[in-house]
Amino acid sequence: MPQFQTWEEFSRAAEKLYLADPMKVRVVLKYRHVDGNLCIKVTDDLVCLVYRTDQAQDVKKIEKFHSQLMRLMVAKESRTVSMETE
């Protein structure tokens, strides 16, 4: 289970994983108040990508990425255009 150190690497890998097979991908967000850590995990049962952070800037990026991913998942038409994350 690769744990990414930078947000850019993780977001690119998660986007590729989602676009490869959207019907199998799951996203899990977990916050641990004791540690102040937020963890996002994207998996398709074969590949599991993990990113952990305790930085406020990264939390905003995760929130934006998660909402874009959810929008793609519930869209009626199939989208082949890659997501734009900043």
PDB file of N, CA and C in Angstrom:
ATOM      1  N   MET A   1       0.849  -1.168   0.000  1.00  0.00           N
ATOM      2  CA  MET A   1       0.000   0.000   0.000  1.00  0.00           C
ATOM      3  C   MET A   1       0.898   1.236   0.000  1.00  0.00           C
ATOM      4  N   PRO A   2       1.063   1.867  -1.166  1.00  0.00           N
ATOM      5  CA  PRO A   2       1.945   3.027  -1.221  1.00  0.00           C
ATOM      6  C   PRO A   2       1.350   4.234  -0.501  1.00  0.00           C
ATOM      7  N   GLN A   3       2.156   4.842   0.356  1.00  0.00           N
ATOM      8  CA  GLN A   3       1.749   6.054   1.046  1.00  0.00           C
ATOM      9  C   GLN A   3       2.540   7.198   0.434  1.00  0.00           C
ATOM     10  N   PHE A   4       1.840   8.155  -0.127  1.00  0.00           N
ATOM     11  CA  PHE A   4       2.483   9.255  -0.844  1.00  0.00           C
ATOM     12  C   PHE A   4       2.901  10.359   0.117  1.00  0.00           C
ATOM     13  N   GLN A   5       4.035  10.981  -0.188  1.00  0.00           N
ATOM     14  CA  GLN A   5       4.551  12.071   0.630  1.00  0.00           C
ATOM     15  C   GLN A   5       4.097  13.435   0.129  1.00  0.00           C
ATOM     16  N   THR A   6       3.811  13.551  -1.174  1.00  0.00           N
ATOM     17  CA  THR A   6       3.360  14.827  -1.722  1.00  0.00           C
ATOM     18  C   THR A   6       1.946  14.701  -2.267  1.00  0.00           C
ATOM     19  N   TRP A   7       1.198  15.789  -2.140  1.00  0.00           N
ATOM     20  CA  TRP A   7      -0.194  15.791  -2.579  1.00  0.00           C
ATOM     21  C   TRP A   7      -0.294  15.643  -4.100  1.00  0.00           C
ATOM     22  N   GLU A   8       0.602  16.265  -4.841  1.00  0.00           N
ATOM     23  CA  GLU A   8       0.539  16.232  -6.300  1.00  0.00           C
ATOM     24  C   GLU A   8       0.666  14.802  -6.827  1.00  0.00           C
ATOM     25  N   GLU A   9       1.607  14.039  -6.280  1.00  0.00           N
ATOM     26  CA  GLU A   9       1.781  12.644  -6.698  1.00  0.00           C
ATOM     27  C   GLU A   9       0.533  11.832  -6.397  1.00  0.00           C
ATOM     28  N   PHE A  10       0.006  12.014  -5.193  1.00  0.00           N
ATOM     29  CA  PHE A  10      -1.181  11.254  -4.801  1.00  0.00           C
ATOM     30  C   PHE A  10      -2.375  11.584  -5.684  1.00  0.00           C
ATOM     31  N   SER A  11      -2.634  12.874  -5.917  1.00  0.00           N
ATOM     32  CA  SER A  11      -3.809  13.253  -6.696  1.00  0.00           C
ATOM     33  C   SER A  11      -3.720  12.732  -8.134  1.00  0.00           C
ATOM     34  N   ARG A  12      -2.519  12.762  -8.724  1.00  0.00           N
ATOM     35  CA  ARG A  12      -2.356  12.224 -10.077  1.00  0.00           C
ATOM     36  C   ARG A  12      -2.598  10.717 -10.107  1.00  0.00           C
ATOM     37  N   ALA A  13      -2.043  10.003  -9.141  1.00  0.00           N
ATOM     38  CA  ALA A  13      -2.212   8.547  -9.098  1.00  0.00           C
ATOM     39  C   ALA A  13      -3.669   8.172  -8.829  1.00  0.00           C
ATOM     40  N   ALA A  14      -4.329   8.892  -7.942  1.00  0.00           N
ATOM     41  CA  ALA A  14      -5.734   8.607  -7.635  1.00  0.00           C
ATOM     42  C   ALA A  14      -6.622   8.897  -8.833  1.00  0.00           C
ATOM     43  N   GLU A  15      -6.334   9.960  -9.546  1.00  0.00           N
ATOM     44  CA  GLU A  15      -7.102  10.293 -10.741  1.00  0.00           C
ATOM     45  C   GLU A  15      -6.946   9.205 -11.807  1.00  0.00           C
ATOM     46  N   LYS A  16      -5.703   8.746 -12.026  1.00  0.00           N
ATOM     47  CA  LYS A  16      -5.461   7.664 -12.990  1.00  0.00           C
ATOM     48  C   LYS A  16      -6.216   6.404 -12.592  1.00  0.00           C
ATOM     49  N   LEU A  17      -6.175   6.083 -11.310  1.00  0.00           N
ATOM     50  CA  LEU A  17      -6.857   4.889 -10.819  1.00  0.00           C
ATOM     51  C   LEU A  17      -8.355   4.992 -11.056  1.00  0.00           C
ATOM     52  N   TYR A  18      -8.933   6.151 -10.780  1.00  0.00           N
ATOM     53  CA  TYR A  18     -10.363   6.336 -10.987  1.00  0.00           C
ATOM     54  C   TYR A  18     -10.726   6.252 -12.463  1.00  0.00           C
ATOM     55  N   LEU A  19      -9.970   6.919 -13.307  1.00  0.00           N
ATOM     56  CA  LEU A  19     -10.296   6.937 -14.737  1.00  0.00           C
ATOM     57  C   LEU A  19     -10.103   5.570 -15.387  1.00  0.00           C
ATOM     58  N   ALA A  20      -9.250   4.717 -14.824  1.00  0.00           N
ATOM     59  CA  ALA A  20      -9.027   3.379 -15.381  1.00  0.00           C
ATOM     60  C   ALA A  20     -10.279   2.509 -15.260  1.00  0.00           C
ATOM     61  N   ASP A  21     -10.951   2.560 -14.110  1.00  0.00           N
ATOM     62  CA  ASP A  21     -12.175   1.771 -13.921  1.00  0.00           C
ATOM     63  C   ASP A  21     -13.044   2.416 -12.842  1.00  0.00           C
ATOM     64  N   PRO A  22     -13.881   3.371 -13.228  1.00  0.00           N
ATOM     65  CA  PRO A  22     -14.676   4.132 -12.260  1.00  0.00           C
ATOM     66  C   PRO A  22     -15.643   3.290 -11.419  1.00  0.00           C
ATOM     67  N   MET A  23     -16.060   2.144 -11.928  1.00  0.00           N
ATOM     68  CA  MET A  23     -17.043   1.333 -11.203  1.00  0.00           C
ATOM     69  C   MET A  23     -16.441   0.560 -10.029  1.00  0.00           C
ATOM     70  N   LYS A  24     -15.142   0.437  -9.963  1.00  0.00           N
ATOM     71  CA  LYS A  24     -14.509  -0.342  -8.900  1.00  0.00           C
ATOM     72  C   LYS A  24     -13.825   0.511  -7.822  1.00  0.00           C
ATOM     73  N   VAL A  25     -13.706   1.798  -8.061  1.00  0.00           N
ATOM     74  CA  VAL A  25     -12.936   2.654  -7.150  1.00  0.00           C
ATOM     75  C   VAL A  25     -13.777   3.100  -5.951  1.00  0.00           C
ATOM     76  N   ARG A  26     -13.143   3.035  -4.776  1.00  0.00           N
ATOM     77  CA  ARG A  26     -13.765   3.520  -3.540  1.00  0.00           C
ATOM     78  C   ARG A  26     -12.848   4.562  -2.925  1.00  0.00           C
ATOM     79  N   VAL A  27     -13.467   5.514  -2.213  1.00  0.00           N
ATOM     80  CA  VAL A  27     -12.707   6.568  -1.538  1.00  0.00           C
ATOM     81  C   VAL A  27     -13.113   6.583  -0.071  1.00  0.00           C
ATOM     82  N   VAL A  28     -12.127   6.615   0.811  1.00  0.00           N
ATOM     83  CA  VAL A  28     -12.387   6.654   2.245  1.00  0.00           C
ATOM     84  C   VAL A  28     -11.629   7.839   2.839  1.00  0.00           C
ATOM     85  N   LEU A  29     -12.341   8.649   3.603  1.00  0.00           N
ATOM     86  CA  LEU A  29     -11.722   9.737   4.355  1.00  0.00           C
ATOM     87  C   LEU A  29     -11.820   9.385   5.828  1.00  0.00           C
ATOM     88  N   LYS A  30     -10.709   9.523   6.540  1.00  0.00           N
ATOM     89  CA  LYS A  30     -10.713   9.201   7.964  1.00  0.00           C
ATOM     90  C   LYS A  30      -9.965  10.291   8.724  1.00  0.00           C
ATOM     91  N   TYR A  31     -10.611  10.820   9.775  1.00  0.00           N
ATOM     92  CA  TYR A  31      -9.974  11.835  10.613  1.00  0.00           C
ATOM     93  C   TYR A  31      -9.786  11.273  12.009  1.00  0.00           C
ATOM     94  N   ARG A  32      -8.571  11.397  12.524  1.00  0.00           N
ATOM     95  CA  ARG A  32      -8.259  10.969  13.894  1.00  0.00           C
ATOM     96  C   ARG A  32      -7.992  12.203  14.734  1.00  0.00           C
ATOM     97  N   HIS A  33      -8.947  12.522  15.595  1.00  0.00           N
ATOM     98  CA  HIS A  33      -8.855  13.729  16.406  1.00  0.00           C
ATOM     99  C   HIS A  33      -7.678  13.677  17.380  1.00  0.00           C
ATOM    100  N   VAL A  34      -7.390  12.506  17.912  1.00  0.00           N
ATOM    101  CA  VAL A  34      -6.302  12.356  18.875  1.00  0.00           C
ATOM    102  C   VAL A  34      -4.969  12.809  18.277  1.00  0.00           C
ATOM    103  N   ASP A  35      -4.713  12.394  17.038  1.00  0.00           N
ATOM    104  CA  ASP A  35      -3.467  12.746  16.358  1.00  0.00           C
ATOM    105  C   ASP A  35      -3.585  14.021  15.535  1.00  0.00           C
ATOM    106  N   GLY A  36      -4.822  14.399  15.191  1.00  0.00           N
ATOM    107  CA  GLY A  36      -5.037  15.532  14.300  1.00  0.00           C
ATOM    108  C   GLY A  36      -4.685  15.195  12.867  1.00  0.00           C
ATOM    109  N   ASN A  37      -4.795  13.915  12.498  1.00  0.00           N
ATOM    110  CA  ASN A  37      -4.439  13.457  11.150  1.00  0.00           C
ATOM    111  C   ASN A  37      -5.680  13.197  10.309  1.00  0.00           C
ATOM    112  N   LEU A  38      -5.594  13.574   9.034  1.00  0.00           N
ATOM    113  CA  LEU A  38      -6.624  13.254   8.062  1.00  0.00           C
ATOM    114  C   LEU A  38      -6.001  12.315   7.041  1.00  0.00           C
ATOM    115  N   CYS A  39      -6.686  11.225   6.756  1.00  0.00           N
ATOM    116  CA  CYS A  39      -6.191  10.215   5.825  1.00  0.00           C
ATOM    117  C   CYS A  39      -7.213  10.039   4.712  1.00  0.00           C
ATOM    118  N   ILE A  40      -6.754  10.066   3.461  1.00  0.00           N
ATOM    119  CA  ILE A  40      -7.616   9.754   2.327  1.00  0.00           C
ATOM    120  C   ILE A  40      -7.040   8.511   1.661  1.00  0.00           C
ATOM    121  N   LYS A  41      -7.923   7.559   1.413  1.00  0.00           N
ATOM    122  CA  LYS A  41      -7.513   6.300   0.792  1.00  0.00           C
ATOM    123  C   LYS A  41      -8.377   6.079  -0.441  1.00  0.00           C
ATOM    124  N   VAL A  42      -7.743   5.789  -1.568  1.00  0.00           N
ATOM    125  CA  VAL A  42      -8.426   5.496  -2.822  1.00  0.00           C
ATOM    126  C   VAL A  42      -7.994   4.095  -3.229  1.00  0.00           C
ATOM    127  N   THR A  43      -8.974   3.213  -3.455  1.00  0.00           N
ATOM    128  CA  THR A  43      -8.637   1.824  -3.779  1.00  0.00           C
ATOM    129  C   THR A  43      -9.602   1.240  -4.801  1.00  0.00           C
ATOM    130  N   ASP A  44      -9.094   0.258  -5.534  1.00  0.00           N
ATOM    131  CA  ASP A  44      -9.940  -0.536  -6.437  1.00  0.00           C
ATOM    132  C   ASP A  44      -9.787  -2.026  -6.116  1.00  0.00           C
ATOM    133  N   ASP A  45      -9.392  -2.354  -4.930  1.00  0.00           N
ATOM    134  CA  ASP A  45      -9.147  -3.695  -4.400  1.00  0.00           C
ATOM    135  C   ASP A  45      -7.833  -4.308  -4.870  1.00  0.00           C
ATOM    136  N   LEU A  46      -7.259  -3.801  -5.947  1.00  0.00           N
ATOM    137  CA  LEU A  46      -5.949  -4.279  -6.388  1.00  0.00           C
ATOM    138  C   LEU A  46      -4.859  -3.298  -5.981  1.00  0.00           C
ATOM    139  N   VAL A  47      -5.162  -2.030  -6.114  1.00  0.00           N
ATOM    140  CA  VAL A  47      -4.225  -0.964  -5.779  1.00  0.00           C
ATOM    141  C   VAL A  47      -4.850  -0.104  -4.690  1.00  0.00           C
ATOM    142  N   CYS A  48      -4.064   0.237  -3.694  1.00  0.00           N
ATOM    143  CA  CYS A  48      -4.554   1.064  -2.593  1.00  0.00           C
ATOM    144  C   CYS A  48      -3.592   2.248  -2.426  1.00  0.00           C
ATOM    145  N   LEU A  49      -4.111   3.460  -2.607  1.00  0.00           N
ATOM    146  CA  LEU A  49      -3.302   4.673  -2.499  1.00  0.00           C
ATOM    147  C   LEU A  49      -3.688   5.414  -1.220  1.00  0.00           C
ATOM    148  N   VAL A  50      -2.703   5.846  -0.452  1.00  0.00           N
ATOM    149  CA  VAL A  50      -2.957   6.500   0.834  1.00  0.00           C
ATOM    150  C   VAL A  50      -2.177   7.807   0.927  1.00  0.00           C
ATOM    151  N   TYR A  51      -2.842   8.821   1.466  1.00  0.00           N
ATOM    152  CA  TYR A  51      -2.177  10.095   1.760  1.00  0.00           C
ATOM    153  C   TYR A  51      -2.636  10.558   3.137  1.00  0.00           C
ATOM    154  N   ARG A  52      -1.692  10.865   4.011  1.00  0.00           N
ATOM    155  CA  ARG A  52      -1.997  11.335   5.363  1.00  0.00           C
ATOM    156  C   ARG A  52      -1.407  12.729   5.558  1.00  0.00           C
ATOM    157  N   THR A  53      -2.146  13.556   6.313  1.00  0.00           N
ATOM    158  CA  THR A  53      -1.651  14.901   6.586  1.00  0.00           C
ATOM    159  C   THR A  53      -2.224  15.433   7.880  1.00  0.00           C
ATOM    160  N   ASP A  54      -1.531  16.428   8.418  1.00  0.00           N
ATOM    161  CA  ASP A  54      -2.054  17.160   9.564  1.00  0.00           C
ATOM    162  C   ASP A  54      -1.982  18.661   9.291  1.00  0.00           C
ATOM    163  N   GLN A  55      -1.707  19.024   8.056  1.00  0.00           N
ATOM    164  CA  GLN A  55      -1.585  20.419   7.649  1.00  0.00           C
ATOM    165  C   GLN A  55      -2.914  20.957   7.123  1.00  0.00           C
ATOM    166  N   ALA A  56      -3.278  22.176   7.534  1.00  0.00           N
ATOM    167  CA  ALA A  56      -4.547  22.787   7.128  1.00  0.00           C
ATOM    168  C   ALA A  56      -4.619  23.005   5.613  1.00  0.00           C
ATOM    169  N   GLN A  57      -3.493  23.367   4.972  1.00  0.00           N
ATOM    170  CA  GLN A  57      -3.506  23.585   3.525  1.00  0.00           C
ATOM    171  C   GLN A  57      -3.851  22.291   2.787  1.00  0.00           C
ATOM    172  N   ASP A  58      -3.321  21.180   3.249  1.00  0.00           N
ATOM    173  CA  ASP A  58      -3.599  19.897   2.614  1.00  0.00           C
ATOM    174  C   ASP A  58      -5.046  19.473   2.817  1.00  0.00           C
ATOM    175  N   VAL A  59      -5.620  19.826   3.951  1.00  0.00           N
ATOM    176  CA  VAL A  59      -7.026  19.489   4.209  1.00  0.00           C
ATOM    177  C   VAL A  59      -7.916  20.168   3.175  1.00  0.00           C
ATOM    178  N   LYS A  60      -7.625  21.420   2.847  1.00  0.00           N
ATOM    179  CA  LYS A  60      -8.395  22.137   1.816  1.00  0.00           C
ATOM    180  C   LYS A  60      -8.237  21.452   0.452  1.00  0.00           C
ATOM    181  N   LYS A  61      -7.027  21.013   0.125  1.00  0.00           N
ATOM    182  CA  LYS A  61      -6.792  20.329  -1.153  1.00  0.00           C
ATOM    183  C   LYS A  61      -7.561  19.006  -1.202  1.00  0.00           C
ATOM    184  N   ILE A  62      -7.543  18.274  -0.097  1.00  0.00           N
ATOM    185  CA  ILE A  62      -8.259  16.992  -0.033  1.00  0.00           C
ATOM    186  C   ILE A  62      -9.753  17.223  -0.196  1.00  0.00           C
ATOM    187  N   GLU A  63     -10.271  18.253   0.461  1.00  0.00           N
ATOM    188  CA  GLU A  63     -11.698  18.565   0.354  1.00  0.00           C
ATOM    189  C   GLU A  63     -12.085  18.875  -1.089  1.00  0.00           C
ATOM    190  N   LYS A  64     -11.277  19.672  -1.765  1.00  0.00           N
ATOM    191  CA  LYS A  64     -11.548  20.022  -3.158  1.00  0.00           C
ATOM    192  C   LYS A  64     -11.463  18.796  -4.064  1.00  0.00           C
ATOM    193  N   PHE A  65     -10.425  17.993  -3.899  1.00  0.00           N
ATOM    194  CA  PHE A  65     -10.242  16.786  -4.698  1.00  0.00           C
ATOM    195  C   PHE A  65     -11.403  15.807  -4.478  1.00  0.00           C
ATOM    196  N   HIS A  66     -11.788  15.624  -3.223  1.00  0.00           N
ATOM    197  CA  HIS A  66     -12.872  14.701  -2.886  1.00  0.00           C
ATOM    198  C   HIS A  66     -14.188  15.158  -3.513  1.00  0.00           C
ATOM    199  N   SER A  67     -14.478  16.441  -3.475  1.00  0.00           N
ATOM    200  CA  SER A  67     -15.725  16.924  -4.075  1.00  0.00           C
ATOM    201  C   SER A  67     -15.701  16.768  -5.596  1.00  0.00           C
ATOM    202  N   GLN A  68     -14.547  16.992  -6.242  1.00  0.00           N
ATOM    203  CA  GLN A  68     -14.449  16.784  -7.690  1.00  0.00           C
ATOM    204  C   GLN A  68     -14.647  15.315  -8.050  1.00  0.00           C
ATOM    205  N   LEU A  69     -14.066  14.447  -7.252  1.00  0.00           N
ATOM    206  CA  LEU A  69     -14.201  13.013  -7.492  1.00  0.00           C
ATOM    207  C   LEU A  69     -15.649  12.565  -7.303  1.00  0.00           C
ATOM    208  N   MET A  70     -16.307  13.064  -6.287  1.00  0.00           N
ATOM    209  CA  MET A  70     -17.712  12.715  -6.058  1.00  0.00           C
ATOM    210  C   MET A  70     -18.595  13.224  -7.191  1.00  0.00           C
ATOM    211  N   ARG A  71     -18.299  14.423  -7.692  1.00  0.00           N
ATOM    212  CA  ARG A  71     -19.055  14.956  -8.813  1.00  0.00           C
ATOM    213  C   ARG A  71     -18.910  14.056 -10.039  1.00  0.00           C
ATOM    214  N   LEU A  72     -17.705  13.568 -10.300  1.00  0.00           N
ATOM    215  CA  LEU A  72     -17.492  12.651 -11.419  1.00  0.00           C
ATOM    216  C   LEU A  72     -18.243  11.339 -11.211  1.00  0.00           C
ATOM    217  N   MET A  73     -18.264  10.859  -9.971  1.00  0.00           N
ATOM    218  CA  MET A  73     -18.908   9.574  -9.689  1.00  0.00           C
ATOM    219  C   MET A  73     -20.421   9.619  -9.864  1.00  0.00           C
ATOM    220  N   VAL A  74     -21.041  10.759  -9.599  1.00  0.00           N
ATOM    221  CA  VAL A  74     -22.499  10.824  -9.696  1.00  0.00           C
ATOM    222  C   VAL A  74     -22.984  11.411 -11.012  1.00  0.00           C
ATOM    223  N   ALA A  75     -22.054  11.827 -11.883  1.00  0.00           N
ATOM    224  CA  ALA A  75     -22.432  12.408 -13.171  1.00  0.00           C
ATOM    225  C   ALA A  75     -23.107  11.351 -14.037  1.00  0.00           C
ATOM    226  N   LYS A  76     -24.135  11.774 -14.758  1.00  0.00           N
ATOM    227  CA  LYS A  76     -24.863  10.838 -15.618  1.00  0.00           C
ATOM    228  C   LYS A  76     -24.054  10.434 -16.828  1.00  0.00           C
ATOM    229  N   GLU A  77     -23.407  11.407 -17.471  1.00  0.00           N
ATOM    230  CA  GLU A  77     -22.623  11.065 -18.653  1.00  0.00           C
ATOM    231  C   GLU A  77     -21.208  10.667 -18.239  1.00  0.00           C
ATOM    232  N   SER A  78     -20.629   9.821 -19.030  1.00  0.00           N
ATOM    233  CA  SER A  78     -19.260   9.373 -18.759  1.00  0.00           C
ATOM    234  C   SER A  78     -18.295  10.483 -19.156  1.00  0.00           C
ATOM    235  N   ARG A  79     -17.360  10.781 -18.272  1.00  0.00           N
ATOM    236  CA  ARG A  79     -16.387  11.833 -18.551  1.00  0.00           C
ATOM    237  C   ARG A  79     -15.011  11.206 -18.733  1.00  0.00           C
ATOM    238  N   THR A  80     -14.400  11.540 -19.861  1.00  0.00           N
ATOM    239  CA  THR A  80     -13.055  11.029 -20.102  1.00  0.00           C
ATOM    240  C   THR A  80     -12.010  12.115 -19.916  1.00  0.00           C
ATOM    241  N   VAL A  81     -12.478  13.322 -19.664  1.00  0.00           N
ATOM    242  CA  VAL A  81     -11.557  14.434 -19.443  1.00  0.00           C
ATOM    243  C   VAL A  81     -10.997  14.326 -18.034  1.00  0.00           C
ATOM    244  N   SER A  82      -9.715  14.519 -17.892  1.00  0.00           N
ATOM    245  CA  SER A  82      -9.103  14.406 -16.571  1.00  0.00           C
ATOM    246  C   SER A  82      -9.518  15.579 -15.691  1.00  0.00           C
ATOM    247  N   MET A  83      -9.515  15.327 -14.391  1.00  0.00           N
ATOM    248  CA  MET A  83      -9.870  16.362 -13.444  1.00  0.00           C
ATOM    249  C   MET A  83      -8.723  17.352 -13.351  1.00  0.00           C
ATOM    250  N   GLU A  84      -9.063  18.597 -13.110  1.00  0.00           N
ATOM    251  CA  GLU A  84      -8.029  19.613 -12.923  1.00  0.00           C
ATOM    252  C   GLU A  84      -7.934  19.916 -11.455  1.00  0.00           C
ATOM    253  N   THR A  85      -6.798  19.574 -10.833  1.00  0.00           N
ATOM    254  CA  THR A  85      -6.578  19.872  -9.438  1.00  0.00           C
ATOM    255  C   THR A  85      -5.438  20.854  -9.313  1.00  0.00           C
ATOM    256  N   GLU A  86      -5.558  21.718  -8.367  1.00  0.00           N
ATOM    257  CA  GLU A  86      -4.516  22.723  -8.169  1.00  0.00           C
ATOM    258  C   GLU A  86      -3.840  22.506  -6.849  1.00  0.00           C
TER     259      GLU A  86
END
